[in-house]
Coordinates of C-alpha atoms and ligand atoms in Angstrom, one line a residue:
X24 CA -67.0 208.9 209.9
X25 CA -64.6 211.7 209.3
X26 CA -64.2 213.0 206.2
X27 CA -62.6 216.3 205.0
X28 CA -63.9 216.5 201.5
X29 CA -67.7 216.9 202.6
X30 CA -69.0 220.1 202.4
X31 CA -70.6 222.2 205.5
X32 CA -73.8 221.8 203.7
X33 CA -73.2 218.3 202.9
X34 CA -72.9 217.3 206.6
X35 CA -75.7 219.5 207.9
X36 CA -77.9 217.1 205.0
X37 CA -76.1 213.7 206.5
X38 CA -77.3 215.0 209.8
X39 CA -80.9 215.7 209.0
X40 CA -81.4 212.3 207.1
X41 CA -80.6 211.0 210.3
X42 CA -83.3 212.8 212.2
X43 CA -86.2 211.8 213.0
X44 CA -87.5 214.4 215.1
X45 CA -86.7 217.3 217.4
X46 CA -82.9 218.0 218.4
X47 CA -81.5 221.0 220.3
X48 CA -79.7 223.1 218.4
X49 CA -76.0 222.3 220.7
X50 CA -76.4 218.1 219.5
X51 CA -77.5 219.3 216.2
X52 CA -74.2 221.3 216.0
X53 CA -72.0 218.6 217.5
X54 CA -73.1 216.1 214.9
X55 CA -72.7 218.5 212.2
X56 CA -68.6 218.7 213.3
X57 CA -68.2 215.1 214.1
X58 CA -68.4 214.8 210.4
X59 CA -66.7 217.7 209.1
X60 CA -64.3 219.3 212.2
X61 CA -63.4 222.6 212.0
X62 CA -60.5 224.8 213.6
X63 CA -62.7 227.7 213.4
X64 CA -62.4 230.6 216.6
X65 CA -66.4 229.3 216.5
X66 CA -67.4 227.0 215.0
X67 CA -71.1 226.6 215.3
X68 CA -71.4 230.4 214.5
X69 CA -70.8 229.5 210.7
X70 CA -73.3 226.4 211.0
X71 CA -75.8 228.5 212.4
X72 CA -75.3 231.4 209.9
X73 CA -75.6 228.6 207.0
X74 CA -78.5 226.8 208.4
X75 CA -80.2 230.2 208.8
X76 CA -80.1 231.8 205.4
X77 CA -79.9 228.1 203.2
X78 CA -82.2 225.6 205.2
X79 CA -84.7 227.5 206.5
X80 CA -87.0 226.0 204.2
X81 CA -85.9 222.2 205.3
X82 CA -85.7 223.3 208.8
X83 CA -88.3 224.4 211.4
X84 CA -87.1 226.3 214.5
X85 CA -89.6 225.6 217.3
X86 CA -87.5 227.5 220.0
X87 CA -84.4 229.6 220.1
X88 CA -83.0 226.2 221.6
X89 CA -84.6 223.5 219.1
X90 CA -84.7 222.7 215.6
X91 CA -87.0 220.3 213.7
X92 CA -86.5 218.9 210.1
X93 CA -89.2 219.9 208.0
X94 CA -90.5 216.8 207.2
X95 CA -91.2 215.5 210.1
X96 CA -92.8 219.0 211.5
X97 CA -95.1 218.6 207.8
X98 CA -95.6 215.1 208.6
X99 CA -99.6 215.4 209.2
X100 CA -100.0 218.8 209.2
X101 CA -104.0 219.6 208.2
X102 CA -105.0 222.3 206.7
X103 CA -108.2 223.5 204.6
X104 CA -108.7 224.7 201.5
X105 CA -111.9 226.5 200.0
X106 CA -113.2 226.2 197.2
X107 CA -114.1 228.6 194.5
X108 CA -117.0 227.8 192.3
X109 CA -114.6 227.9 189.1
X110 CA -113.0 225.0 191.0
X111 CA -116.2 223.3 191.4
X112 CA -117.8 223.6 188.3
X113 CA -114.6 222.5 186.8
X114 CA -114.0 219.7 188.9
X115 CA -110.5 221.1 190.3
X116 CA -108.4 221.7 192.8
X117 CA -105.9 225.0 192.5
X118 CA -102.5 224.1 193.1
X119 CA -102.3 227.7 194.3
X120 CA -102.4 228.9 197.0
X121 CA -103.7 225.9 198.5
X122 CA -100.1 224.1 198.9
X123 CA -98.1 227.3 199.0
X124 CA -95.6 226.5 201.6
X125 CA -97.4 222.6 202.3
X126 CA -95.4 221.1 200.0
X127 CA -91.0 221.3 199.6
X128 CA -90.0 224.4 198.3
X129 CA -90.1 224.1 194.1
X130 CA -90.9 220.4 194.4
X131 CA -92.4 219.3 190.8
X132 CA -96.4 219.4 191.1
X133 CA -96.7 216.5 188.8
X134 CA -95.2 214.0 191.4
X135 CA -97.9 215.3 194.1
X136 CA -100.0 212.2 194.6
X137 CA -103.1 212.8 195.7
X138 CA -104.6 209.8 198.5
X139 CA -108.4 209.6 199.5
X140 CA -109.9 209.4 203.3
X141 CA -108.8 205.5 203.1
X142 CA -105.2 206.6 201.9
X143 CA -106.0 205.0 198.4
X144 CA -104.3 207.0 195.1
X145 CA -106.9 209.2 193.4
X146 CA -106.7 208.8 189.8
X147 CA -105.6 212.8 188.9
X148 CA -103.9 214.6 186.3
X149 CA -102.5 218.2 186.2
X150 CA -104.3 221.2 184.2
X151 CA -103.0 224.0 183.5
X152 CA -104.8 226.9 182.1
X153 CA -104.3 230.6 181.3
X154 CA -106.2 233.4 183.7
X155 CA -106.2 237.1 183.4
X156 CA -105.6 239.4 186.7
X157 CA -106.1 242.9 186.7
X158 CA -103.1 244.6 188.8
X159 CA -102.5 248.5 189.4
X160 CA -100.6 248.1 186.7
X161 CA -103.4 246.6 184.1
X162 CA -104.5 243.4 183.3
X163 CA -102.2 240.8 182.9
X164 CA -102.3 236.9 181.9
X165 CA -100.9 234.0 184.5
X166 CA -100.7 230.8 184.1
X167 CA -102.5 228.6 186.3
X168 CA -102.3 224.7 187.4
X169 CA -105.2 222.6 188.9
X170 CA -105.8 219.0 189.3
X171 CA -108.8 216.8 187.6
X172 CA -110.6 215.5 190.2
X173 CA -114.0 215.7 188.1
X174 CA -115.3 212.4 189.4
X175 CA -114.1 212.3 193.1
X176 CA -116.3 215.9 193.5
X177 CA -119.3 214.4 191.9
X178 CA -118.8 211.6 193.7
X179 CA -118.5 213.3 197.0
X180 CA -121.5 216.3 195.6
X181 CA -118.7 218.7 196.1
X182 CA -120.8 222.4 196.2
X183 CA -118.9 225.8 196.2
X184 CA -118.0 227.0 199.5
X185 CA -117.3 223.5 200.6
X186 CA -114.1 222.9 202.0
X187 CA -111.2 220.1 201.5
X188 CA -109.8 219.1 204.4
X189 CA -105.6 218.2 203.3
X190 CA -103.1 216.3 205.4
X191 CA -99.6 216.0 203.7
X192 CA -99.2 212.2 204.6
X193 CA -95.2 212.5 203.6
X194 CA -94.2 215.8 203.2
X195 CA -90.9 215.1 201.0
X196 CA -92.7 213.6 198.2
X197 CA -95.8 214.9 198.1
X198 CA -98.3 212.7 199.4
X199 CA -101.7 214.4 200.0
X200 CA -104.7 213.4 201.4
X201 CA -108.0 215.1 200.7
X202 CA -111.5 215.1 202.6
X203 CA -114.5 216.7 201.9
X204 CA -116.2 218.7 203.9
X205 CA -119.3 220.4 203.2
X206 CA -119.7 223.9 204.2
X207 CA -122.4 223.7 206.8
X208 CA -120.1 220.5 208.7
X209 CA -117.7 223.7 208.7
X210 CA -119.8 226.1 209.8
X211 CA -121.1 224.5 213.0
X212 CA -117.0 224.5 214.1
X213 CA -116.9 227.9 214.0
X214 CA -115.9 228.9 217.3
X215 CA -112.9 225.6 217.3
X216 CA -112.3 227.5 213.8
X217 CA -111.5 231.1 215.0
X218 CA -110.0 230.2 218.3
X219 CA -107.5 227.8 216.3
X220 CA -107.0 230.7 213.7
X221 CA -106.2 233.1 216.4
X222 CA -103.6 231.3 217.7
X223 CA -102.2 230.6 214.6
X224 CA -101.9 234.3 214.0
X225 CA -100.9 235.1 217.8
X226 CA -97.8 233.2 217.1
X227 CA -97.2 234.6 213.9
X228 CA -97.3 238.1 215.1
X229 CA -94.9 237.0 217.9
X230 CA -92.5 235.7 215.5
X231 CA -92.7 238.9 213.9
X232 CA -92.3 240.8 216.9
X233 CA -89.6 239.1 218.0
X234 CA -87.4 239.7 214.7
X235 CA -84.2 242.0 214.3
X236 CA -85.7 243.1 211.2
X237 CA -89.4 244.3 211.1
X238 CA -90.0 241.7 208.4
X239 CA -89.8 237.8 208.3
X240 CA -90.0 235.0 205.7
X241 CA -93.4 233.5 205.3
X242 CA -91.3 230.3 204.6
X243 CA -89.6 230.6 208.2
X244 CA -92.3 232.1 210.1
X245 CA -95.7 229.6 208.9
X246 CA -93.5 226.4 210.1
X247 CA -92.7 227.3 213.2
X248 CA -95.9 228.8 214.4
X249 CA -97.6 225.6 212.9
X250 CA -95.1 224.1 215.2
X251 CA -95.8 225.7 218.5
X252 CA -99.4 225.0 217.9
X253 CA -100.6 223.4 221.2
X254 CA -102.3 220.4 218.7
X255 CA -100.6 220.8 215.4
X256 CA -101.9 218.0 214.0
X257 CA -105.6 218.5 215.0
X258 CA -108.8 220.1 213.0
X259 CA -107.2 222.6 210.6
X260 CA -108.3 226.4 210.9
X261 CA -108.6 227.9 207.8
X262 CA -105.6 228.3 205.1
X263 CA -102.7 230.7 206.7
X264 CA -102.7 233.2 203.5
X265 CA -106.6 233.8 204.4
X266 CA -105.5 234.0 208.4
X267 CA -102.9 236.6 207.6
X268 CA -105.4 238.1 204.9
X269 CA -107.5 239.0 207.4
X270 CA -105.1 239.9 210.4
X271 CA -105.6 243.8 211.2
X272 CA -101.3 243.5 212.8
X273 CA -99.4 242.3 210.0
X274 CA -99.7 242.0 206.0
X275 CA -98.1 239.0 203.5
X276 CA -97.8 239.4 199.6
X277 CA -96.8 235.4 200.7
X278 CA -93.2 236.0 200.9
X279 CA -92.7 238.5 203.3
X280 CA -95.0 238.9 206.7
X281 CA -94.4 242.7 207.9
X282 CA -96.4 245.5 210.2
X283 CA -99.9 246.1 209.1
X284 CA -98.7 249.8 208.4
X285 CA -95.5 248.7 206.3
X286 CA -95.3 250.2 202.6
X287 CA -92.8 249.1 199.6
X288 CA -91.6 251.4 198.2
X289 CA -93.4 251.1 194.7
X290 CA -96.5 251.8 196.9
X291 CA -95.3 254.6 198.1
X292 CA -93.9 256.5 194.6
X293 CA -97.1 255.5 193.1
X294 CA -99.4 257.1 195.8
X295 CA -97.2 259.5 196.2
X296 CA -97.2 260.6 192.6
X297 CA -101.0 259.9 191.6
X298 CA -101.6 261.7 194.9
X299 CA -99.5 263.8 196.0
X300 CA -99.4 262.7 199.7
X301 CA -96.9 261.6 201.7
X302 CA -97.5 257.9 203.1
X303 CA -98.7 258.2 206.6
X304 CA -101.0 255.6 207.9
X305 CA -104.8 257.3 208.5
X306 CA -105.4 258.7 211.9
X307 CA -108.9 257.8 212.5
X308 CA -110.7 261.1 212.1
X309 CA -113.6 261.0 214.5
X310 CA -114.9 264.3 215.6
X311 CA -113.0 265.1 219.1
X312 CA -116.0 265.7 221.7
X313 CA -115.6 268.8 223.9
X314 CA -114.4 267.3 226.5
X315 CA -111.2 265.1 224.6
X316 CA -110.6 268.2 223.4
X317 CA -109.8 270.0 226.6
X318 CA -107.5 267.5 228.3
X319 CA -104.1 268.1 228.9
X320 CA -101.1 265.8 228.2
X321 CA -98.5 266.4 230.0
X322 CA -95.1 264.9 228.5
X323 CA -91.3 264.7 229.6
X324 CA -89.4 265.9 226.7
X325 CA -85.8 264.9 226.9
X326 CA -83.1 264.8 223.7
X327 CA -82.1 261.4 223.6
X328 CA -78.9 262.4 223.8
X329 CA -78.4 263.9 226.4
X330 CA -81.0 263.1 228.9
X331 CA -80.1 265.3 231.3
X332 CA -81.8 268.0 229.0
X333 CA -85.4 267.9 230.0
X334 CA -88.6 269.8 229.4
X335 CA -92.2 269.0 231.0
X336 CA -94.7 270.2 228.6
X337 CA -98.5 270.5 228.9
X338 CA -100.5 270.5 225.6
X339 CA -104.3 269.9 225.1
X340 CA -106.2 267.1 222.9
X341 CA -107.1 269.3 220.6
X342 CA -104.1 271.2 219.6
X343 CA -102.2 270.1 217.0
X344 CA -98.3 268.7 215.8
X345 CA -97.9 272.2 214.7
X346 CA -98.3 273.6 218.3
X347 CA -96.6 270.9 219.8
X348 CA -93.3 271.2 216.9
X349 CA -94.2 275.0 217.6
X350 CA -93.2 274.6 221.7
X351 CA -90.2 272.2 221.5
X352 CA -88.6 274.6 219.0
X353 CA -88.8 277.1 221.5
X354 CA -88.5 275.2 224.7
X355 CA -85.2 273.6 223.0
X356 CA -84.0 277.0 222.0
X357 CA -83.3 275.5 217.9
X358 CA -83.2 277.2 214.9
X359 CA -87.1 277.5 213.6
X360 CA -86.6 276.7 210.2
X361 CA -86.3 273.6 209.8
X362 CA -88.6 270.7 209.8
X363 CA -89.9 268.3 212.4
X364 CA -91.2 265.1 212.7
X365 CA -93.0 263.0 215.0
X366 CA -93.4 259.2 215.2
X367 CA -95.0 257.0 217.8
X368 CA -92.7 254.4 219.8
X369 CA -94.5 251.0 219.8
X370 CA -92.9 248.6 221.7
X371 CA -92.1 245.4 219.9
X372 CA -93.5 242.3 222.1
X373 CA -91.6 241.4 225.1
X374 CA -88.2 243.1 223.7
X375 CA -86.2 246.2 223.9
X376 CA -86.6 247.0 220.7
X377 CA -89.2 249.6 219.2
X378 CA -90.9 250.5 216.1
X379 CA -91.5 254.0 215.1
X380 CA -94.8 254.4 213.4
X381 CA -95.1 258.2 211.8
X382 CA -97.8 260.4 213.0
X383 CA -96.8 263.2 210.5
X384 CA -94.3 266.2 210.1
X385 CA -94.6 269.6 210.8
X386 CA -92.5 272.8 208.0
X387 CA -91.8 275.8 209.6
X388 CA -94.4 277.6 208.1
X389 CA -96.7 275.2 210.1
X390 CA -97.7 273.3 207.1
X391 CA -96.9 269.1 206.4
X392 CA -98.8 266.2 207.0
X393 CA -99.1 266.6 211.1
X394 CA -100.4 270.1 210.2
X395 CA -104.1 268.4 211.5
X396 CA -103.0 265.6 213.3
X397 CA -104.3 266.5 216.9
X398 CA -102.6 265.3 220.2
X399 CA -105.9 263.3 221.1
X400 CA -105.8 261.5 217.9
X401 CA -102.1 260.1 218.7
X402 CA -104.4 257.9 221.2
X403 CA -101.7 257.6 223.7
X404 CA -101.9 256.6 227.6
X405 CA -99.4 257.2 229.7
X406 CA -96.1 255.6 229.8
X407 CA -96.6 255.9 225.9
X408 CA -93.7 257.6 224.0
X409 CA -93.1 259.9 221.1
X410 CA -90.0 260.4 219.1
X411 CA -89.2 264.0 217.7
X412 CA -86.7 264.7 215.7
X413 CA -86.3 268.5 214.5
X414 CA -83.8 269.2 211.5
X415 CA -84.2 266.5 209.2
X416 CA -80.4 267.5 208.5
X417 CA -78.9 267.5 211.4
X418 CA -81.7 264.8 212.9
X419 CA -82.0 266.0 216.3
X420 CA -83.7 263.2 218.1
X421 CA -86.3 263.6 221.3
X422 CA -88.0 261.4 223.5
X423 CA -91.5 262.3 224.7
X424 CA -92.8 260.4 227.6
X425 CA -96.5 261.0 228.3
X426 CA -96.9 261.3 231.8
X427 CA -100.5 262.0 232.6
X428 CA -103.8 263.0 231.2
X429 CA -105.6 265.3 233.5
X430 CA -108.2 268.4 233.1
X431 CA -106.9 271.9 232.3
X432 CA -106.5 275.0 234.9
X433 CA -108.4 277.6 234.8
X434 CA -106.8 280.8 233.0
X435 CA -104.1 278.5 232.0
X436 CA -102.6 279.0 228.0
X437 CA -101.3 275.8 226.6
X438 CA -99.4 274.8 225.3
X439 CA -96.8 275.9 227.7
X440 CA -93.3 274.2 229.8
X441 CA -93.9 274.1 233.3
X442 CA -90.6 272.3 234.2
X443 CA -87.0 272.0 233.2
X444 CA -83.7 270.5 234.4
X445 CA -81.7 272.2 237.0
X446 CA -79.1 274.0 234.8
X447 CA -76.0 273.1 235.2
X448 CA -74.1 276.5 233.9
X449 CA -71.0 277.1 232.4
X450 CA -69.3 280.4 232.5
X451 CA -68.2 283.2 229.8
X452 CA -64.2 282.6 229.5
X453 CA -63.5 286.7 228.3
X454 CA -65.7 288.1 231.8
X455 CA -63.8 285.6 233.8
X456 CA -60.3 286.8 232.4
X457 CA -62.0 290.3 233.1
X458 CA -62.6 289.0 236.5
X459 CA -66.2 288.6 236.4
X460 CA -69.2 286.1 236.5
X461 CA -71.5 285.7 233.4
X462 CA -73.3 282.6 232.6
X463 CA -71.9 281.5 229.2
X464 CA -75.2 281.4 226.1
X465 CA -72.6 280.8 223.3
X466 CA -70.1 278.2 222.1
X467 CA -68.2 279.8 219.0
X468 CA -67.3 277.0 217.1
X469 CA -65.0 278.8 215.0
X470 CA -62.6 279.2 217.8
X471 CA -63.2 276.2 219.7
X472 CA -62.3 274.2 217.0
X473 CA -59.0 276.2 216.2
X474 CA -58.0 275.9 220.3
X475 CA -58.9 272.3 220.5
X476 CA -61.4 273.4 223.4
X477 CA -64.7 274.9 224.2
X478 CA -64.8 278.5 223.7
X479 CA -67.7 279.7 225.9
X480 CA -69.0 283.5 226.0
X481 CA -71.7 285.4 226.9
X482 CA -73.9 287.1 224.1
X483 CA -71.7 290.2 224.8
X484 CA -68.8 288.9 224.4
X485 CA -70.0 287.4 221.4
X486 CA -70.5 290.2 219.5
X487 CA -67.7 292.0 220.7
X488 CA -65.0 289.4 220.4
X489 CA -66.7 286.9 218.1
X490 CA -68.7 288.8 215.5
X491 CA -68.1 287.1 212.5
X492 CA -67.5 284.0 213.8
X493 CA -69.9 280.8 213.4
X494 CA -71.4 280.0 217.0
X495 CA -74.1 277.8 218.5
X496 CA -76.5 278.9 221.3
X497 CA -75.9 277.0 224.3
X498 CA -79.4 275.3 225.9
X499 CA -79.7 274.7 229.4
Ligands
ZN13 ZN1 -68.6 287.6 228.5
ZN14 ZN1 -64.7 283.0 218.0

């Protein structure tokens, strides 16, 4: 039926009533305009852009071609839930975090109906009591919510670190099914336990990966990778929060999934402040043996500008950021004083895209946070690359491509370049008016600007014809 007074996100809610399982996204689309037709340029563009940022929390995407509504990807989802010995000794089940993202997003915990093994109602009611957390910040008081199930735990001899197994029967209004399982009937599925939790996380980390961003919703990324679980609906690893908890690769505060080494910014004014360091993630400080020490890197530095500008550089394990800022200055012919930095290029899953993780700067009187950062505690391997940038004003940005480890030469001083690009020279303007050839070291800026043109010259004619003038050293 067509009908031009519904609302975009009116018809993408007729169409999901209707569903009743997996669509691909092009049907999903098509049904969406058979109710409400649009002359848009593109019109599933705007349906997509809606569904992405509005429904995300009614709809699961299993694949960059398929969507699934919510409640039917929730529709027996298991999942288990410890329990704490204040929840045993009072006889009650935490509403949080146990059904953080389990149950509709802000549906009304009083009209969760809780079912037993044989799916009958348990009689329940909803506590809610007052608990003090200490935070960085000092202790503060949160309000807490539970249900009574008193009777059901002693009738099940419910001990702490026992486990209830939860399947949400109907995920749209709350139905919840509890089972008790005692902790040694969970600790002899151990192994199914961990194998389960690693994948859960695997596909987490790939969702992560795979964003734009170098964030994602816990609300968008905990559905799907439920979803491309190869038995979703089979014995439940342990709770996602305490999966991500304990995943060394990313960190949750249970809205946000982001890289392991990510910090908010409060964290980083507050550390900052109290201590008076900048935030770099910890290079593992293990004493370098002799040997790790001595090894030489050797690296293709190229600005990533202008690739055609190379330097091959070898520097040893044990030398530092400073000697390595130290030799790029030089090999790159910049201005010293300014400051540089070096970050590590991870590669982000099967994509293009990179992350830069920061390994510390360098001032130019060799202090900063790479000041001790050695090259052999980068732990790189070859094909491994660096980004520097020197001139945190001007940002000046590098590649460094590691292409081998090897031992040193004998009589050898590193660091030191032991390649460069061909030059491709340009010549002094004034010598060649003069009738003569001189490679040009100069662009005076002044005058190249006022011409419209380059303005090349050689240092003599620099300070002969240029002297007051402001000029930039040419690198080759
Ligand atoms: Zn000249
Ligand atoms: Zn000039």
């Amino acid at each position: 039926m067509v009908n031009d007074q519904v609302t975009l996100d009116g018809a993408i809610a007729q169409v999901l009533d209707t569903l009743d399982g997996p669509i691909s996204m092009q049907e999903f689309y098509q049904k969406v305009l058979e109710i409400r037709p649009s002359h848009a340029k593109n019109p599933t563009a705007s349906i997509r852009d809606r569904m992405r940022y509005g429904w995300y929390h009614k709809i699961a995407e299993l694949d960059s071609d398929t969507l699934i509504p919510m409640r039917c990807l929730m529709r027996g989802i298991r999942f288990a839930v410890p329990l704490s010995r204040k929840e045993v000794s009072q006889g009650l089940l935490l509403t949080y975090p146990a059904f953080e993202l389990y149950l509709p997003r802000e549906f009304p915990l009083s009209e969760v109906k809780l079912l037993d093994e044989r799916g009958n109602t348990l009689p329940t009611r909803l506590k809610s009591f007052k608990e003090t957390v200490e935070t960085p910040l000092g202790s503060t008081e949160i309000k807490r919510e539970g249900f009574e199930l008193s009777t059901w735990f002693k009738q099940h001899k419910v001990k702490r670190g026992d486990y209830l197994l939860v399947t949400t029967e109907n995920w749209e209004r709350g139905h919840i099914r509890l089972e008790h399982e005692p902790a040694k009937a969970r600790q002899r599925r151990q192994a199914e336990i961990a194998a389960r939790n690693q994948e859960f996380a695997d596909h987490v980390f790939d969702l992560l990966e795979s964003q734009r961003e170098e964030d994602i919703l816990t609300g968008k990324a905990v559905p799907t990778a439920l979803a491309q679980m190869s038995d979703p609906y089979g014995y439940p690893g342990d709770h996602w929060m305490q999966i991500l908890a304990k995943d060394p690769r990313m960190r949750s505060d249970g809205w946000m999934i982001r890289y392991s080494d990510w910090r908010s910014p409060l964290e980083s004014i507050l550390l900052e402040r109290f201590f008076e360091e900048e935030m770099v993630p910890e290079v593992e400080e293990l004493p370098l043996s002799e040997e790790a020490q001595q090894q030489v890197y050797r690296f293709k530095a190229a600005l990533k500008y202008h690739k055609s500008l190379w330097r091959r550089i070898e520097i040893q394990g044990g030398q530092t950021l400073v000697d390595f800022n130290h030799i790029l200055v030089n090999a790159f012919r910049h201005d010293w004083d300014h400051m540089g930095g070096f970050w590590k290029r991870v590669r982000r899953g099967n994509t293009k895209r990179y992350r830069d993780i920061e390994m510390g700067d360098v001032d130019p009187m060799g202090g900063g946070s790479g000041a001790d950062v050695t090259i052999a505690s980068l732990d790189l391997t070859p094909g491994d690359t660096l980004k520097f940038v020197f001139d945190f004003g001007d940002w000046i940005e590098h590649i460094l491509t590691l292409e081998t480890i090897t031992v040193p030469e004998d009589n050898v001083q590193y660091p030191r370049v032991i390649a460069q690009n061909r030059p491709r020279y340009r010549y002094c303007q004034s010598c060649k008016e003069a009738g003569r050839k001189t490679i040009a070291t100069w662009i005076c800026i002044e005058c190249s600007n006022r011409e419209g043109q380059d303005v090349l010259v050689c240092e003599d004619c620099l300070y002969k014809h240029h002297e007051d003038h402001y000029a930039d050293e040419i690198v080759y």
